[in-house]
Structures are given as C-alpha cells and as structure tokens.
Amino acid sequence: MARLSLSVAVGALLFALAVPAVPAVRAAAQQPAARSTPAEPATVLYASQFDLQSNDGTAVYRIFVSEPVGPPPASGYPVVYILDGNGYFATAVEAARILELAGEIRPALIVGVGYPFDASKPEASLGNIAQRRVLDYTPLPPPGVVVPEMGGLPVGGADDFYRFLKEDLGPHLQRSYRVDPMQDVLIGHSLGGLFALDAAFKHPQAFRSVISASPSISFGNAVVLSNEARFAAALKTGKASRMLVTVGGLESSATATPVPPGMSRADFAAYIDRIRTVDNARKLGARLSRMDRQAIGFVEFAGETHVSVVPASISRGLRFALGGPRPR
C-alpha cells in the first residue's frame, strides 16, 4: 500500500470534510432530497472479536483484534495489549491506524482484552464486568489491609490475570497471527494502569514496553510499590521493560469533574486528596527516570481529567512503544 505523507493525508481528509459543504448548500434547491440506505450497525473496520476461556477453565474473556495496514516484518508484528478492551479498543485502533499511516509508528496487532457483555445475562452484565476488572487488575493487599474504595468487591487477582495474558492469550495469538512476542506492549489505565505497573515490577522483562496511565498506585497502601526495587534493579542492567507513566493534570482537582453518585463534594475532595494520583505518578516517574531517561518516560497532560486523559495516553503510549526504525 502506498504511504502518504502526513501533510497530504491530513490535507486530503480536511479537504474531503470541508469542500462539499459549499456546493451542497448551493445545490440544495436544485436537487431532490438525498437518498439513504437502511441504517446498519457500525463496526470497527478490519477488526474481529472472539471469546477465549482460560486454560484452567475458570474465566472467559472477550478478545478484540485489529490487524494493521502494513505488512508484518520478518519477525512478526508487535502485539499491543489494551486493558479495558470493551471501552478502549476502538480508540486504540483508530489512534494506531492514523499514526501508522502517518509513518509515526510501526505496524502492530492491537488486542483489546475485555469481557463478554450481554445486558440480559447477569453473568455478562455491566455490573459483572466491573466486578471482574476489579479482581483482575488488583494485586493482593497486605494482610489486614482493607480497600474501602473498591466497595467490598473481591480484589487480588492480578497474578492470575497475568498468567492468562502470558500463558493463554499470548500463545493463542502466536498460533493465529504473525507476531513477535519479544515486542509485546501493555497499556492500562486507572486500575489497568495499576496492573501494568504490578506486572512490570514483578516480571521486568515480560513486555517490551509498558504504558501505565493514571495508575491507582495508592491501592492497598501502595502495595504495588513493594516490587519496585526488583524492576529498578533490572532497569540498571538493561533487562527491564521500557515504561511510560502518564497522568492528567486535573486529576488532583475535585472541581474539574462531576461528583460521583453517592458522594458529597467534600467527600470527593477528601478522596482525591487521599489517593494522590497525580503526586504518586509524578514521584514514580521521577524515581525511575533518574535511572534511565531513555527507557522511562513521564507525561502530565495539562487540562485533562482522569477520563479525558485516556485518548492522549493511548496515542502517546503508541508512539513511545512503536516509534523509531522499523525492523526488516
């Protein structure tokens, strides 16, 4: 496929959007009303989904896959694992697609990891998805530590979820697509960002690059940091994942977003102050980048909230992980 320059590709897009507006207005009185085909569900182009049961038979995940535009290198595509795939897969796919077409990143297989959803079935409802992600994305808290912000939901399943990614899903993708497991990328946000840190700290070489967006570092008395030293030691010897930590500048504000249901503004302000998402992310980024500024990055996106920072984090994360020379 011919590769367009960024100026030509973006210019063509703007031209296509803008130019028809003037003739359409002038011709409205001379032409009959436009005809349309029956509306159909919209889908993410060149993407598919399937359900995969864990090898131990205890859980089923919905896996979303998008193949890139360009052909794979001889070693195979990198795989980008997107946590919270039900919500973030399409955003990641479109970001990767335009960045690839612009020549800013290498082609990669985008894989969203989510959960089966069916509002008519209790085991596949939104409530069940919320419960499963809390369990999957959280490390086991220290003995006796209570995590009230999780609302009593089960926690501590991160090790099992990690095994699913590396021992079940990874081999399945290797059998089905031309991929390079040595170039795996992991992207997670919020609790997903916590899991990304936990996986990297416990298994420093499991992923080529890790993007931890707005990580919930304070969870369980910051238990995730108990393994930071292991990652730091591997980083010093060049045997650790590259890591990008991101956060929204407004995540420390209790007035930038609506108050969650069931909380007062004062309660929300106290919660924001207690979890210290921005401060914790800044400190972690500073500690790790002092050891290796080439392998570690930190970005604070000014003006972005805990939710609005997601697209920016995904886009920057893709460039961090997949930018640079293309393997042959």
PDB file of C-alpha atoms in Angstrom, residues 52-244:
ATOM      1  CA  LEU A  52     -11.326 -17.207  24.939  1.00  0.00           C
ATOM      2  CA  GLN A  53     -11.546 -19.401  28.005  1.00  0.00           C
ATOM      3  CA  SER A  54      -8.567 -19.524  30.339  1.00  0.00           C
ATOM      4  CA  ASN A  55      -6.655 -22.792  30.289  1.00  0.00           C
ATOM      5  CA  ASP A  56      -7.768 -23.577  33.828  1.00  0.00           C
ATOM      6  CA  GLY A  57     -11.406 -23.137  32.802  1.00  0.00           C
ATOM      7  CA  THR A  58     -12.186 -20.529  35.453  1.00  0.00           C
ATOM      8  CA  ALA A  59     -12.782 -17.450  33.275  1.00  0.00           C
ATOM      9  CA  VAL A  60     -13.835 -16.348  29.795  1.00  0.00           C
ATOM     10  CA  TYR A  61     -12.561 -13.154  28.187  1.00  0.00           C
ATOM     11  CA  ARG A  62     -13.711 -11.280  25.094  1.00  0.00           C
ATOM     12  CA  ILE A  63     -10.757 -10.565  22.853  1.00  0.00           C
ATOM     13  CA  PHE A  64     -10.845  -7.817  20.218  1.00  0.00           C
ATOM     14  CA  VAL A  65      -8.193  -7.899  17.465  1.00  0.00           C
ATOM     15  CA  SER A  66      -7.281  -5.407  14.747  1.00  0.00           C
ATOM     16  CA  GLU A  67      -4.606  -6.129  12.166  1.00  0.00           C
ATOM     17  CA  PRO A  68      -2.545  -3.190  10.898  1.00  0.00           C
ATOM     18  CA  VAL A  69      -2.476  -1.717   7.417  1.00  0.00           C
ATOM     19  CA  GLY A  70       1.156  -2.517   6.647  1.00  0.00           C
ATOM     20  CA  PRO A  71       2.650  -5.995   6.202  1.00  0.00           C
ATOM     21  CA  PRO A  72       4.459  -7.642   9.117  1.00  0.00           C
ATOM     22  CA  PRO A  73       8.248  -7.628   9.345  1.00  0.00           C
ATOM     23  CA  ALA A  74      10.011 -10.978   9.143  1.00  0.00           C
ATOM     24  CA  SER A  75       9.916 -11.260  12.930  1.00  0.00           C
ATOM     25  CA  GLY A  76       6.162 -10.579  13.071  1.00  0.00           C
ATOM     26  CA  TYR A  77       4.031  -7.744  14.387  1.00  0.00           C
ATOM     27  CA  PRO A  78       4.387  -6.367  17.905  1.00  0.00           C
ATOM     28  CA  VAL A  79       1.255  -7.070  19.961  1.00  0.00           C
ATOM     29  CA  VAL A  80      -0.297  -4.164  21.854  1.00  0.00           C
ATOM     30  CA  TYR A  81      -2.488  -5.400  24.693  1.00  0.00           C
ATOM     31  CA  ILE A  82      -5.166  -2.856  25.620  1.00  0.00           C
ATOM     32  CA  LEU A  83      -6.789  -3.446  29.006  1.00  0.00           C
ATOM     33  CA  ASP A  84     -10.462  -2.490  29.453  1.00  0.00           C
ATOM     34  CA  GLY A  85     -10.869  -3.633  25.869  1.00  0.00           C
ATOM     35  CA  ASN A  86     -14.654  -3.203  25.907  1.00  0.00           C
ATOM     36  CA  GLY A  87     -14.160   0.532  26.285  1.00  0.00           C
ATOM     37  CA  TYR A  88     -10.735   1.399  24.852  1.00  0.00           C
ATOM     38  CA  PHE A  89     -10.188  -0.971  21.926  1.00  0.00           C
ATOM     39  CA  ALA A  90     -11.753   1.230  19.232  1.00  0.00           C
ATOM     40  CA  THR A  91      -9.909   4.316  20.485  1.00  0.00           C
ATOM     41  CA  ALA A  92      -6.600   2.459  20.348  1.00  0.00           C
ATOM     42  CA  VAL A  93      -7.294   1.041  16.891  1.00  0.00           C
ATOM     43  CA  GLU A  94      -8.068   4.397  15.303  1.00  0.00           C
ATOM     44  CA  ALA A  95      -5.109   6.060  17.015  1.00  0.00           C
ATOM     45  CA  ALA A  96      -2.780   3.300  15.815  1.00  0.00           C
ATOM     46  CA  ARG A  97      -4.201   3.393  12.303  1.00  0.00           C
ATOM     47  CA  ILE A  98      -3.696   7.110  11.737  1.00  0.00           C
ATOM     48  CA  LEU A  99      -0.251   7.058  13.383  1.00  0.00           C
ATOM     49  CA  GLU A 100       0.780   4.128  11.206  1.00  0.00           C
ATOM     50  CA  LEU A 101      -0.454   5.835   8.034  1.00  0.00           C
ATOM     51  CA  ALA A 102       1.432   8.976   9.049  1.00  0.00           C
ATOM     52  CA  GLY A 103       4.608   6.909   9.439  1.00  0.00           C
ATOM     53  CA  GLU A 104       4.934   7.714  13.156  1.00  0.00           C
ATOM     54  CA  ILE A 105       4.692   4.130  14.443  1.00  0.00           C
ATOM     55  CA  ARG A 106       5.439   0.630  13.239  1.00  0.00           C
ATOM     56  CA  PRO A 107       2.510  -1.639  12.306  1.00  0.00           C
ATOM     57  CA  ALA A 108       1.235  -3.621  15.280  1.00  0.00           C
ATOM     58  CA  LEU A 109      -1.538  -6.021  16.180  1.00  0.00           C
ATOM     59  CA  ILE A 110      -3.934  -4.200  18.519  1.00  0.00           C
ATOM     60  CA  VAL A 111      -5.554  -6.580  21.006  1.00  0.00           C
ATOM     61  CA  GLY A 112      -8.268  -5.421  23.385  1.00  0.00           C
ATOM     62  CA  VAL A 113      -8.764  -7.638  26.427  1.00  0.00           C
ATOM     63  CA  GLY A 114     -12.286  -7.370  27.805  1.00  0.00           C
ATOM     64  CA  TYR A 115     -15.239  -9.381  28.983  1.00  0.00           C
ATOM     65  CA  PRO A 116     -18.347 -10.901  27.345  1.00  0.00           C
ATOM     66  CA  PHE A 117     -21.224  -8.414  27.604  1.00  0.00           C
ATOM     67  CA  ASP A 118     -24.926  -9.177  27.442  1.00  0.00           C
ATOM     68  CA  ALA A 119     -27.272  -6.948  29.424  1.00  0.00           C
ATOM     69  CA  SER A 120     -29.861  -9.743  29.580  1.00  0.00           C
ATOM     70  CA  LYS A 121     -27.478 -12.122  31.391  1.00  0.00           C
ATOM     71  CA  PRO A 122     -26.374 -11.424  34.989  1.00  0.00           C
ATOM     72  CA  GLU A 123     -23.033 -13.141  34.418  1.00  0.00           C
ATOM     73  CA  ALA A 124     -22.297 -10.804  31.475  1.00  0.00           C
ATOM     74  CA  SER A 125     -23.811  -7.536  32.765  1.00  0.00           C
ATOM     75  CA  LEU A 126     -22.008  -4.227  33.251  1.00  0.00           C
ATOM     76  CA  GLY A 127     -22.007  -4.876  36.985  1.00  0.00           C
ATOM     77  CA  ASN A 128     -20.300  -8.209  36.478  1.00  0.00           C
ATOM     78  CA  ILE A 129     -17.716  -6.644  34.170  1.00  0.00           C
ATOM     79  CA  ALA A 130     -16.952  -4.014  36.823  1.00  0.00           C
ATOM     80  CA  GLN A 131     -16.528  -6.725  39.448  1.00  0.00           C
ATOM     81  CA  ARG A 132     -14.266  -8.854  37.265  1.00  0.00           C
ATOM     82  CA  ARG A 133     -11.961  -5.979  36.298  1.00  0.00           C
ATOM     83  CA  VAL A 134     -11.506  -5.014  39.951  1.00  0.00           C
ATOM     84  CA  LEU A 135     -10.436  -8.578  40.730  1.00  0.00           C
ATOM     85  CA  ASP A 136      -8.245  -8.977  37.634  1.00  0.00           C
ATOM     86  CA  TYR A 137      -6.404  -5.670  37.825  1.00  0.00           C
ATOM     87  CA  THR A 138      -5.552  -5.516  41.529  1.00  0.00           C
ATOM     88  CA  PRO A 139      -2.637  -7.108  43.393  1.00  0.00           C
ATOM     89  CA  LEU A 140      -3.261  -8.834  46.691  1.00  0.00           C
ATOM     90  CA  PRO A 141      -3.275  -6.231  49.505  1.00  0.00           C
ATOM     91  CA  PRO A 142      -1.072  -6.795  52.556  1.00  0.00           C
ATOM     92  CA  PRO A 143      -2.656  -8.886  55.332  1.00  0.00           C
ATOM     93  CA  GLY A 144      -5.249  -6.919  57.270  1.00  0.00           C
ATOM     94  CA  VAL A 145      -5.395  -4.015  54.805  1.00  0.00           C
ATOM     95  CA  VAL A 146      -8.943  -3.054  53.810  1.00  0.00           C
ATOM     96  CA  VAL A 147      -9.608  -1.326  50.476  1.00  0.00           C
ATOM     97  CA  PRO A 148     -12.839   0.633  51.043  1.00  0.00           C
ATOM     98  CA  GLU A 149     -12.832   2.369  47.658  1.00  0.00           C
ATOM     99  CA  MET A 150     -13.484  -0.981  45.959  1.00  0.00           C
ATOM    100  CA  GLY A 151     -16.900  -1.175  47.643  1.00  0.00           C
ATOM    101  CA  GLY A 152     -16.349  -4.638  49.075  1.00  0.00           C
ATOM    102  CA  LEU A 153     -15.674  -6.243  45.690  1.00  0.00           C
ATOM    103  CA  PRO A 154     -13.166  -9.113  45.544  1.00  0.00           C
ATOM    104  CA  VAL A 155      -9.580  -7.966  44.896  1.00  0.00           C
ATOM    105  CA  GLY A 156      -6.163  -9.523  44.448  1.00  0.00           C
ATOM    106  CA  GLY A 157      -6.451 -11.469  41.184  1.00  0.00           C
ATOM    107  CA  ALA A 158      -3.670  -9.732  39.254  1.00  0.00           C
ATOM    108  CA  ASP A 159      -1.320 -12.732  39.273  1.00  0.00           C
ATOM    109  CA  ASP A 160      -3.982 -14.992  37.759  1.00  0.00           C
ATOM    110  CA  PHE A 161      -4.819 -12.396  35.104  1.00  0.00           C
ATOM    111  CA  TYR A 162      -1.142 -12.010  34.259  1.00  0.00           C
ATOM    112  CA  ARG A 163      -0.915 -15.760  33.718  1.00  0.00           C
ATOM    113  CA  PHE A 164      -3.905 -15.597  31.383  1.00  0.00           C
ATOM    114  CA  LEU A 165      -2.247 -12.905  29.282  1.00  0.00           C
ATOM    115  CA  LYS A 166       1.128 -14.623  29.008  1.00  0.00           C
ATOM    116  CA  GLU A 167       0.240 -18.332  29.097  1.00  0.00           C
ATOM    117  CA  ASP A 168      -3.207 -18.457  27.456  1.00  0.00           C
ATOM    118  CA  LEU A 169      -3.840 -15.423  25.253  1.00  0.00           C
ATOM    119  CA  GLY A 170      -0.266 -14.854  24.096  1.00  0.00           C
ATOM    120  CA  PRO A 171       0.252 -18.373  22.713  1.00  0.00           C
ATOM    121  CA  HIS A 172      -3.198 -18.259  21.083  1.00  0.00           C
ATOM    122  CA  LEU A 173      -2.245 -15.075  19.222  1.00  0.00           C
ATOM    123  CA  GLN A 174       1.097 -16.574  18.200  1.00  0.00           C
ATOM    124  CA  ARG A 175      -0.726 -19.522  16.625  1.00  0.00           C
ATOM    125  CA  SER A 176      -3.222 -17.295  14.815  1.00  0.00           C
ATOM    126  CA  TYR A 177      -1.185 -14.272  13.645  1.00  0.00           C
ATOM    127  CA  ARG A 178       2.369 -13.408  12.615  1.00  0.00           C
ATOM    128  CA  VAL A 179       3.536 -11.744  15.815  1.00  0.00           C
ATOM    129  CA  ASP A 180       6.767 -11.205  17.725  1.00  0.00           C
ATOM    130  CA  PRO A 181       6.305 -11.992  21.447  1.00  0.00           C
ATOM    131  CA  MET A 182       9.581 -10.226  22.200  1.00  0.00           C
ATOM    132  CA  GLN A 183       7.923  -6.917  21.254  1.00  0.00           C
ATOM    133  CA  ASP A 184       4.778  -7.151  23.413  1.00  0.00           C
ATOM    134  CA  VAL A 185       3.308  -3.867  24.649  1.00  0.00           C
ATOM    135  CA  LEU A 186       0.905  -3.461  27.584  1.00  0.00           C
ATOM    136  CA  ILE A 187      -1.363  -0.421  28.005  1.00  0.00           C
ATOM    137  CA  GLY A 188      -3.592   0.052  31.046  1.00  0.00           C
ATOM    138  CA  HIS A 189      -5.467   2.969  32.611  1.00  0.00           C
ATOM    139  CA  SER A 190      -6.524   3.571  36.227  1.00  0.00           C
ATOM    140  CA  LEU A 191      -6.836   0.099  37.766  1.00  0.00           C
ATOM    141  CA  GLY A 192      -5.486  -1.124  34.435  1.00  0.00           C
ATOM    142  CA  GLY A 193      -2.526   1.199  34.969  1.00  0.00           C
ATOM    143  CA  LEU A 194      -2.058  -0.352  38.408  1.00  0.00           C
ATOM    144  CA  PHE A 195      -1.999  -3.806  36.817  1.00  0.00           C
ATOM    145  CA  ALA A 196       0.527  -2.617  34.220  1.00  0.00           C
ATOM    146  CA  LEU A 197       2.858  -1.472  36.997  1.00  0.00           C
ATOM    147  CA  ASP A 198       2.327  -4.644  39.006  1.00  0.00           C
ATOM    148  CA  ALA A 199       3.100  -6.850  36.005  1.00  0.00           C
ATOM    149  CA  ALA A 200       6.217  -4.864  35.100  1.00  0.00           C
ATOM    150  CA  PHE A 201       7.537  -4.726  38.654  1.00  0.00           C
ATOM    151  CA  LYS A 202       7.057  -8.467  39.219  1.00  0.00           C
ATOM    152  CA  HIS A 203       8.132  -9.529  35.701  1.00  0.00           C
ATOM    153  CA  PRO A 204      10.544  -6.844  34.423  1.00  0.00           C
ATOM    154  CA  GLN A 205      11.134  -8.490  31.036  1.00  0.00           C
ATOM    155  CA  ALA A 206       7.619  -9.753  30.291  1.00  0.00           C
ATOM    156  CA  PHE A 207       6.786  -6.817  27.984  1.00  0.00           C
ATOM    157  CA  ARG A 208       8.978  -4.753  25.699  1.00  0.00           C
ATOM    158  CA  SER A 209       7.094  -1.603  26.696  1.00  0.00           C
ATOM    159  CA  VAL A 210       4.544  -0.792  29.392  1.00  0.00           C
ATOM    160  CA  ILE A 211       2.256   2.234  29.420  1.00  0.00           C
ATOM    161  CA  SER A 212       0.671   2.952  32.791  1.00  0.00           C
ATOM    162  CA  ALA A 213      -1.901   5.736  32.536  1.00  0.00           C
ATOM    163  CA  SER A 214      -3.219   7.339  35.740  1.00  0.00           C
ATOM    164  CA  PRO A 215      -2.260   4.276  37.796  1.00  0.00           C
ATOM    165  CA  SER A 216      -4.099   3.655  41.072  1.00  0.00           C
ATOM    166  CA  ILE A 217      -0.813   3.494  42.998  1.00  0.00           C
ATOM    167  CA  SER A 218      -2.462   4.132  46.365  1.00  0.00           C
ATOM    168  CA  PHE A 219      -4.448   0.865  46.190  1.00  0.00           C
ATOM    169  CA  GLY A 220      -3.852  -1.360  49.233  1.00  0.00           C
ATOM    170  CA  ASN A 221      -1.447   1.035  50.941  1.00  0.00           C
ATOM    171  CA  ALA A 222       0.543   1.286  47.698  1.00  0.00           C
ATOM    172  CA  VAL A 223       1.306  -2.434  47.760  1.00  0.00           C
ATOM    173  CA  VAL A 224       2.350  -2.284  44.084  1.00  0.00           C
ATOM    174  CA  LEU A 225       5.484  -0.373  45.078  1.00  0.00           C
ATOM    175  CA  SER A 226       6.709  -3.298  47.162  1.00  0.00           C
ATOM    176  CA  ASN A 227       8.160  -4.790  43.974  1.00  0.00           C
ATOM    177  CA  GLU A 228       9.518  -1.551  42.517  1.00  0.00           C
ATOM    178  CA  ALA A 229      13.047  -2.361  43.675  1.00  0.00           C
ATOM    179  CA  ARG A 230      13.055  -5.542  41.589  1.00  0.00           C
ATOM    180  CA  PHE A 231      12.169  -3.550  38.484  1.00  0.00           C
ATOM    181  CA  ALA A 232      14.710  -0.857  39.326  1.00  0.00           C
ATOM    182  CA  ALA A 233      17.476  -3.439  39.650  1.00  0.00           C
ATOM    183  CA  ALA A 234      16.582  -4.922  36.271  1.00  0.00           C
ATOM    184  CA  LEU A 235      16.450  -1.429  34.782  1.00  0.00           C
ATOM    185  CA  LYS A 236      20.010  -0.724  35.864  1.00  0.00           C
ATOM    186  CA  THR A 237      21.227  -3.754  33.916  1.00  0.00           C
ATOM    187  CA  GLY A 238      19.116  -3.027  30.830  1.00  0.00           C
ATOM    188  CA  LYS A 239      16.859  -6.025  31.474  1.00  0.00           C
ATOM    189  CA  ALA A 240      13.547  -4.293  32.140  1.00  0.00           C
ATOM    190  CA  SER A 241      10.587  -3.075  30.114  1.00  0.00           C
ATOM    191  CA  ARG A 242      10.598   0.446  28.778  1.00  0.00           C
ATOM    192  CA  MET A 243       7.923   2.322  30.704  1.00  0.00           C
ATOM    193  CA  LEU A 244       5.783   5.402  30.170  1.00  0.00           C
TER     194      LEU A 244
END
